[in-house]
XYZ file of C-alpha atoms in Angstrom:
399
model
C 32.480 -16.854 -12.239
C 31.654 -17.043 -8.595
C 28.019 -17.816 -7.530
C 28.075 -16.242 -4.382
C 29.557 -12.940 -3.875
C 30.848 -11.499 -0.366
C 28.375 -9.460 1.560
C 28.416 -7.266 5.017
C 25.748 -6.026 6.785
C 26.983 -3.439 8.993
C 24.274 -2.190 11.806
C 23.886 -1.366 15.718
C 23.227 -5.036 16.757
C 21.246 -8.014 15.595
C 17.996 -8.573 16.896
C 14.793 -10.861 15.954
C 13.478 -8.304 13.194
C 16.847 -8.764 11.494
C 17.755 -12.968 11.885
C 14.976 -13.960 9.374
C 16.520 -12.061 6.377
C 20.198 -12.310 7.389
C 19.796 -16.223 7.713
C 18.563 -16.014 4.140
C 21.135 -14.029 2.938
C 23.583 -16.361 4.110
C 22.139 -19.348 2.954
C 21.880 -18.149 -0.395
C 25.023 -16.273 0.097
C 26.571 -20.264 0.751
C 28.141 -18.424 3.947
C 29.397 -15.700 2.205
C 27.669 -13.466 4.390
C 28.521 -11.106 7.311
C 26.623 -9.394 10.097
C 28.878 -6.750 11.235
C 27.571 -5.667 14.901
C 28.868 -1.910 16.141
C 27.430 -1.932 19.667
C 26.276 -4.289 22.026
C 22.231 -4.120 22.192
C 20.729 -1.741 25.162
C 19.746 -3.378 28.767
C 15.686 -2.036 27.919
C 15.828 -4.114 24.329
C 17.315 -7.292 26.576
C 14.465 -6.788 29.439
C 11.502 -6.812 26.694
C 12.609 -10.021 25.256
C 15.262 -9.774 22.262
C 17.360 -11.940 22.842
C 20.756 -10.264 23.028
C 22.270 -13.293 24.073
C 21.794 -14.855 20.802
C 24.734 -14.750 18.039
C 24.354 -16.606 14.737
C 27.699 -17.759 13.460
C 27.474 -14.982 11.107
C 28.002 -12.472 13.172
C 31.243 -10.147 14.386
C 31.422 -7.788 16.597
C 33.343 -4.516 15.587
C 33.684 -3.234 19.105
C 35.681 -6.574 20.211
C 37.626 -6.851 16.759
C 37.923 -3.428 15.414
C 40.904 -3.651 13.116
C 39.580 -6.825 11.490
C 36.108 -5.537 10.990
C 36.986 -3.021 9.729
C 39.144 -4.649 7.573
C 36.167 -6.716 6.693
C 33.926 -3.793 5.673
C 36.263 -2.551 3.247
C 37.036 -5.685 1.313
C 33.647 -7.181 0.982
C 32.451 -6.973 -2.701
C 28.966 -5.427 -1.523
C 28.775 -3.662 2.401
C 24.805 -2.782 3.565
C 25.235 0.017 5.911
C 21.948 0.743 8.274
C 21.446 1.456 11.874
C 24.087 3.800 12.863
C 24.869 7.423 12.753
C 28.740 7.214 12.637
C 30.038 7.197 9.417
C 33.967 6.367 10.391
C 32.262 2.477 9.476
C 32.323 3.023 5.735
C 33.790 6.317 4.805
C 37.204 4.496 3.803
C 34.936 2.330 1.450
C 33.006 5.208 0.314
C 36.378 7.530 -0.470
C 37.481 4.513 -1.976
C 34.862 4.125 -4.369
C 33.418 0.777 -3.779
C 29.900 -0.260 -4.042
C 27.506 0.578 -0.733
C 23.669 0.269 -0.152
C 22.622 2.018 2.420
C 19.535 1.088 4.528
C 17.741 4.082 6.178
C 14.482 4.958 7.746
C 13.386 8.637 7.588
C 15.263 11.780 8.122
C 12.638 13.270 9.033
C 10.931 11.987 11.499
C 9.378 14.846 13.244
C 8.376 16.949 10.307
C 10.594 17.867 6.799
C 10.607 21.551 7.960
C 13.871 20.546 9.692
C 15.374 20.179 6.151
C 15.987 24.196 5.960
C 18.735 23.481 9.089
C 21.932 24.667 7.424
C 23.722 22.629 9.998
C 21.368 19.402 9.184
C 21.570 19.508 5.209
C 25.907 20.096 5.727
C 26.160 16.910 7.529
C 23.530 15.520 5.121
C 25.667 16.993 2.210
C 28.884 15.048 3.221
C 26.862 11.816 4.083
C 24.426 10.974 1.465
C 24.347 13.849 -1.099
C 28.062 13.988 -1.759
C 28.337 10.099 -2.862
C 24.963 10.667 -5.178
C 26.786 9.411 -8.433
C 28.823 6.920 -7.170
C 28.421 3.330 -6.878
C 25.696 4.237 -3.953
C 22.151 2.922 -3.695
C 19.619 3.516 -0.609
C 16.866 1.196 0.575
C 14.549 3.195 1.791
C 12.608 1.181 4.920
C 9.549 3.052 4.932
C 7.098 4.225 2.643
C 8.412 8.429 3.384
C 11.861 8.091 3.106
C 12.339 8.650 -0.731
C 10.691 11.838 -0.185
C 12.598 13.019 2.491
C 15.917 11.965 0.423
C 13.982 13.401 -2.662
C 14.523 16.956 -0.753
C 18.131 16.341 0.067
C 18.823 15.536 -3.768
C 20.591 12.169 -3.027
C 20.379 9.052 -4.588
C 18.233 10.277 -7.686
C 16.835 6.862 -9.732
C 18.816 4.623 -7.180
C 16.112 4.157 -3.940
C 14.462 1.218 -3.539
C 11.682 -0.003 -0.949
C 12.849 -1.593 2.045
C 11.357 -2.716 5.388
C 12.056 -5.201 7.952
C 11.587 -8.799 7.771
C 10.721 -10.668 10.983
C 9.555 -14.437 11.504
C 7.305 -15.381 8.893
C 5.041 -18.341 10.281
C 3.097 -20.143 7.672
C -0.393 -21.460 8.496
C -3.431 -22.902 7.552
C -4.955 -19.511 7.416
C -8.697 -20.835 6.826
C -8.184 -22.719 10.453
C -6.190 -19.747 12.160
C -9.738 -17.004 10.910
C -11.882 -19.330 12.513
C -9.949 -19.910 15.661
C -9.598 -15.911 16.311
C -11.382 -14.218 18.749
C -11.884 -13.676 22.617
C -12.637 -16.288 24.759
C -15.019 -19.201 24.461
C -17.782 -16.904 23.234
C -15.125 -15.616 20.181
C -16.372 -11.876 20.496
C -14.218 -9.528 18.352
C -10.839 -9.499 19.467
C -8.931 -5.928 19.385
C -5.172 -5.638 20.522
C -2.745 -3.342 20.578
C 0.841 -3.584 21.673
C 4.099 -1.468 21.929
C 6.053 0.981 24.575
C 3.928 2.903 26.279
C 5.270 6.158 25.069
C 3.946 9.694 23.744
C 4.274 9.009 19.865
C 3.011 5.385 20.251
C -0.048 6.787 21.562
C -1.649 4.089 23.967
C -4.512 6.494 25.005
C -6.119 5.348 21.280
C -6.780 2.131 21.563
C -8.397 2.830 24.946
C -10.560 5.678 23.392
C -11.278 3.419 20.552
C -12.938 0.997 23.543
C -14.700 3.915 24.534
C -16.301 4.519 21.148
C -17.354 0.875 20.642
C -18.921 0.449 24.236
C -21.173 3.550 23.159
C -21.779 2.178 20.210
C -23.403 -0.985 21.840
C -20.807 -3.791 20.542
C -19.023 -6.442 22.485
C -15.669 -6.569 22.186
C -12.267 -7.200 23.855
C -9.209 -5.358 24.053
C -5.904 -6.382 25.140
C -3.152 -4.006 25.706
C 0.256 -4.995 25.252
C 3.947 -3.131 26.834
C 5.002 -0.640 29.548
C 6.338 2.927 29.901
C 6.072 6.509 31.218
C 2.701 6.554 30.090
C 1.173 3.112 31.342
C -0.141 4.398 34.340
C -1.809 7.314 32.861
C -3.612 4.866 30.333
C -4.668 2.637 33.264
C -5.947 5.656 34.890
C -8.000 6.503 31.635
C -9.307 3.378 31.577
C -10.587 3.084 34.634
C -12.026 6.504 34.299
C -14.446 5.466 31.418
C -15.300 2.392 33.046
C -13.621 -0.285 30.576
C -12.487 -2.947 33.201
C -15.046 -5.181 31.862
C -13.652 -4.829 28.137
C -9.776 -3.932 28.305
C -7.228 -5.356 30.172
C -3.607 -4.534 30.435
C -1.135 -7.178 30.327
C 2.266 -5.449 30.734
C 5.760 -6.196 28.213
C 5.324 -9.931 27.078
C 8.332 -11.347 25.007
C 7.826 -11.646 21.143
C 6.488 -15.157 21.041
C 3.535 -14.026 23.647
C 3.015 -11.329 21.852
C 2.850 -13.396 18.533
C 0.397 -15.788 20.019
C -2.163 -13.049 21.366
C -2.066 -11.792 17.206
C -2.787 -15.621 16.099
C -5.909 -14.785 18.058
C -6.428 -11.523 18.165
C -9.225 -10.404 14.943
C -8.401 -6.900 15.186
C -4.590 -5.199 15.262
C -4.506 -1.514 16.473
C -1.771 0.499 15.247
C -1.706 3.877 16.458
C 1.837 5.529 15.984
C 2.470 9.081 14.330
C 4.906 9.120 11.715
C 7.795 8.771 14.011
C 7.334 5.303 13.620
C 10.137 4.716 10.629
C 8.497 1.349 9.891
C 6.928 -0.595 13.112
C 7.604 -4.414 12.349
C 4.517 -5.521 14.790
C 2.443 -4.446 11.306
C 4.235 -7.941 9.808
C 3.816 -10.030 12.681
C 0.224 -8.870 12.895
C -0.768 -9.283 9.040
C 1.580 -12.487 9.566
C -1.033 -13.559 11.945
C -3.939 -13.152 9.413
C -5.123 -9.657 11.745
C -6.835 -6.868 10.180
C -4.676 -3.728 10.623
C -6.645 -0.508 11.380
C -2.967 1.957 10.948
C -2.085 5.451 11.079
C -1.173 6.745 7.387
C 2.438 8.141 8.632
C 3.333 4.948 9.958
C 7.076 4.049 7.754
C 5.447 0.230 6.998
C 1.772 1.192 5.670
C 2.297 2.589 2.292
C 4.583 -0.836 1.632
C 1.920 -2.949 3.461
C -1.403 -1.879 3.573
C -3.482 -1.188 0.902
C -6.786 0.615 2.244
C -9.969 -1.801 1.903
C -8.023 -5.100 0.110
C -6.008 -6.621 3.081
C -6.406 -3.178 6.048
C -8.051 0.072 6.898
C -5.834 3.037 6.738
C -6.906 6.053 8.645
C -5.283 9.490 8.482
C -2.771 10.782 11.305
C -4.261 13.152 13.443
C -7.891 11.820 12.701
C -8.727 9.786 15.719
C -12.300 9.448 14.596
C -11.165 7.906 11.894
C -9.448 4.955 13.311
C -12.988 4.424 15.911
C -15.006 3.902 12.518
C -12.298 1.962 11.397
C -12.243 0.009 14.204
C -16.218 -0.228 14.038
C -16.300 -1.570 10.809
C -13.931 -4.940 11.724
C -15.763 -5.246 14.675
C -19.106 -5.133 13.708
C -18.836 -7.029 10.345
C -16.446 -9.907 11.036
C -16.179 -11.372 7.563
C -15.173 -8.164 6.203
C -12.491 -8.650 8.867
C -11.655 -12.493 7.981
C -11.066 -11.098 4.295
C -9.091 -7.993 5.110
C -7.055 -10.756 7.848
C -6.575 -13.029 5.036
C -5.071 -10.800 2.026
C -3.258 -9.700 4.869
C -1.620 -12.708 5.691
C -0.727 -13.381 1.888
C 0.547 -10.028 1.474
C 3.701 -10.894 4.376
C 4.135 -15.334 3.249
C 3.999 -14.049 -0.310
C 5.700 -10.942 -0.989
C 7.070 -9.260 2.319
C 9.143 -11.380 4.270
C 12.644 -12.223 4.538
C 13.171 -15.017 1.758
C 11.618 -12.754 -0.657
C 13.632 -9.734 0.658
C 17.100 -11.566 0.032
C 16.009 -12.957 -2.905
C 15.112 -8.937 -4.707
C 18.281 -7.955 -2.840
C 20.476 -10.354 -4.765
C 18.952 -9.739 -8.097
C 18.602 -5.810 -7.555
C 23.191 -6.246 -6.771
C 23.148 -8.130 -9.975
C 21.513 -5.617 -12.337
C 23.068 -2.703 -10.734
C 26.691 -3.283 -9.204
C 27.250 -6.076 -11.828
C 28.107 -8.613 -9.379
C 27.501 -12.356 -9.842
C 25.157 -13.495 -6.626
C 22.259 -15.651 -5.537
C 20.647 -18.023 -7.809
C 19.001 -16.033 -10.351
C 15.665 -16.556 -8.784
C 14.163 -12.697 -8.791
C 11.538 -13.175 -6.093
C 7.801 -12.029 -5.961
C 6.708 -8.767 -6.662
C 3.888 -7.067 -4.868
C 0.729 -5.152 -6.419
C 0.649 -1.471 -6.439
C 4.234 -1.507 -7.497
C 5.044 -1.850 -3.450
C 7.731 -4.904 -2.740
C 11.091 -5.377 -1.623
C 13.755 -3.693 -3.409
C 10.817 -2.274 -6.160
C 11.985 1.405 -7.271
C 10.494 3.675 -4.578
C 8.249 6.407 -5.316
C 8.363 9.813 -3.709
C 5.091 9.885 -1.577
C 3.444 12.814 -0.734
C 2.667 13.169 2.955
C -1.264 14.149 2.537
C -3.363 11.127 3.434
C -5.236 9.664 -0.118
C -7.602 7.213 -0.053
């Protein structure tokens, strides 16, 4: 019996969030792994700093080799399918009847009252809810997308949890705590960082600075990215008199932005719930930061569990996230704690090792096929971890 069977990976394009867990994969795969690219990755994604130019030797490209990619998809043992909405990539596999996982952040994105479109739940019909007893399982990366699948009927028993998997960097996390915070005095350290657009909501974290200068605490807050709504921030800013406290630092490439989080005590994270998961929650718990996150975010549920290792506030709530904020600011060993389950909750359970690892034994148990090394990986608490069964979660915020 072969060891390692042969796996695809068919998405848009391979980027930085993706080459931790595919290099597993292939390495436990023994090569028998394929990253199956169908576009080249957009100019704006190249300008902020990932790396289009890289290509791992695992990779091939279906819009330079269609025939044999496609070729490819349909006679690999196990195909993940993720990051694209044309379906012309598998449907020959899926007619076909051979095994697929899909990968999939919400359908929803923008509310589930879109799910009485008759147009939507036709197309939805004849991709997901047509195959729903076949040889078809869905990861769902995010905490919300069982639910939203939940409403379409598909995939019933077979959805798993699912994120992304970036660089994990291992530490002594005793020496990173003490080594956080701004400047030689080491006041609390808030940062936030992402596009500066309307569902990302920068104008937070500066009204967050607001709150805390009121409140009488010291503080600094760095704010990371660019976009339609940078100058507008700026201008908010400088209208409540925060030049002393908040600076703006424009788009920085990943490994800046991972090296202000190594510092930083505090990590703001203000998207609504069109964020489908929002992989700078990793690299921030990564770096031993307290997260204060929106409850809609895709990654939360998975990742943060409110009070043990970050402080979830509820969408909508903006008061909510200042106390939040507050609270890690103003008692910084409840931060250090909150930093430092938070950094054992990404080396130990979410990260891309761990991820390939569950993925291997979850094809094992239920498309019978002989891969990986037996080794089942860790499993998280609350019943959250890669490739756990996922739960349907209601949208209401619980504490």
């Amino acid at each position: 019996m072969r060891k390692s069977c042969r796996i695809a990976f068919v998405s848009n394009y391979i980027n930085h969030h993706q080459i931790p867990f595919c290099n597993a994969m292939s390495r436990l795969l023994e090569g028998e792994f394929t990253f199956v690219e169908t576009e080249p990755m957009e100019d704006e994604r190249v300008r902020m700093g990932w790396h289009g130019e890289e290509r791992p030797g695992y990779v091939r490209r279906y819009y330079e080799e269609p025939q044999a990619c496609r070729q490819l998809i349909l006679d690999r043992d196990m195909v993940l399918f993720g990051g694209t909405d044309d379906e012309s990539y598998i449907k020959e596999r899926l007619e076909a009847g051979k095994p697929v996982i899909r990968v999939s952040e919400r359908l929803y994105k923008t509310g589930q009252w879109k799910a009485v479109s008759p147009r939507g739940l036709w197309k939805k019909y004849h991709d997901h809810t047509k195959y729903r007893k076949g040889p078809v399982w869905l990861l769902c990366a995010g905490g919300y997308v069982a639910s939203d699948f939940h409403i379409i009927r598909s995939y019933p028993g077979k959805m798993y949890c699912w994120g992304y998997f970036p660089e994990t960097k291992h530490y002594d996390v005793e020496t990173l705590l003490k080594e956080k915070g701004y400047g030689e005095e080491k006041i609390p350290y808030l940062l936030w960082a992402a596009r500066m657009i309307g569902w990302k909501h920068p104008e937070l974290p500066v009204e967050t600075a607001r709150y805390l200068k009121e409140k009488g605490l010291v503080f600094h807050l760095d704010i990371i990215g660019d976009g339609e709504l940078r100058a507008g921030t700026e201008a908010l800013a400088e209208k409540y008199g925060l030049s002393d406290c908040v600076s703006f630092l424009g788009f920085q490439p990943p490994e800046r932005v991972r090296s202000h989080m190594e510092r930083a005590d505090i990590f703001l994270f203000t998207s609504d719930r069109q964020e489908g998961w929002g992989a700078v929650a990793n690299e921030a718990m990564n770096s031993a930061c307290a997260l204060a996150a929106d409850h809609m975010i895709g990654a939360v549920p998975y990742l943060v569990r409110d009070g043990e290792n970050g402080l979830v506030y509820q969408d909508g709530k903006p008061g909510r996230l200042f106390e939040a904020a507050e609270k890690l600011a103003g008692d910084r060993a409840f931060c250090r704690k909150l930093g430092r389950e938070a950094y054992r909750t990404i080396t130990e359970v979410w990260n891309a090792e761990n991820a390939a690892r569950r993925l291997l034994e979850l094809i094992r148990t239920t498309a019978g096929l002989a891969c990986g090394d037996g080794d089942p990986g860790a499993a998280g608490k609350g019943g959250y971890a890669p490739c756990a069964p996922a739960k349907v979660l209601s949208e209401r915020f619980r504490r």
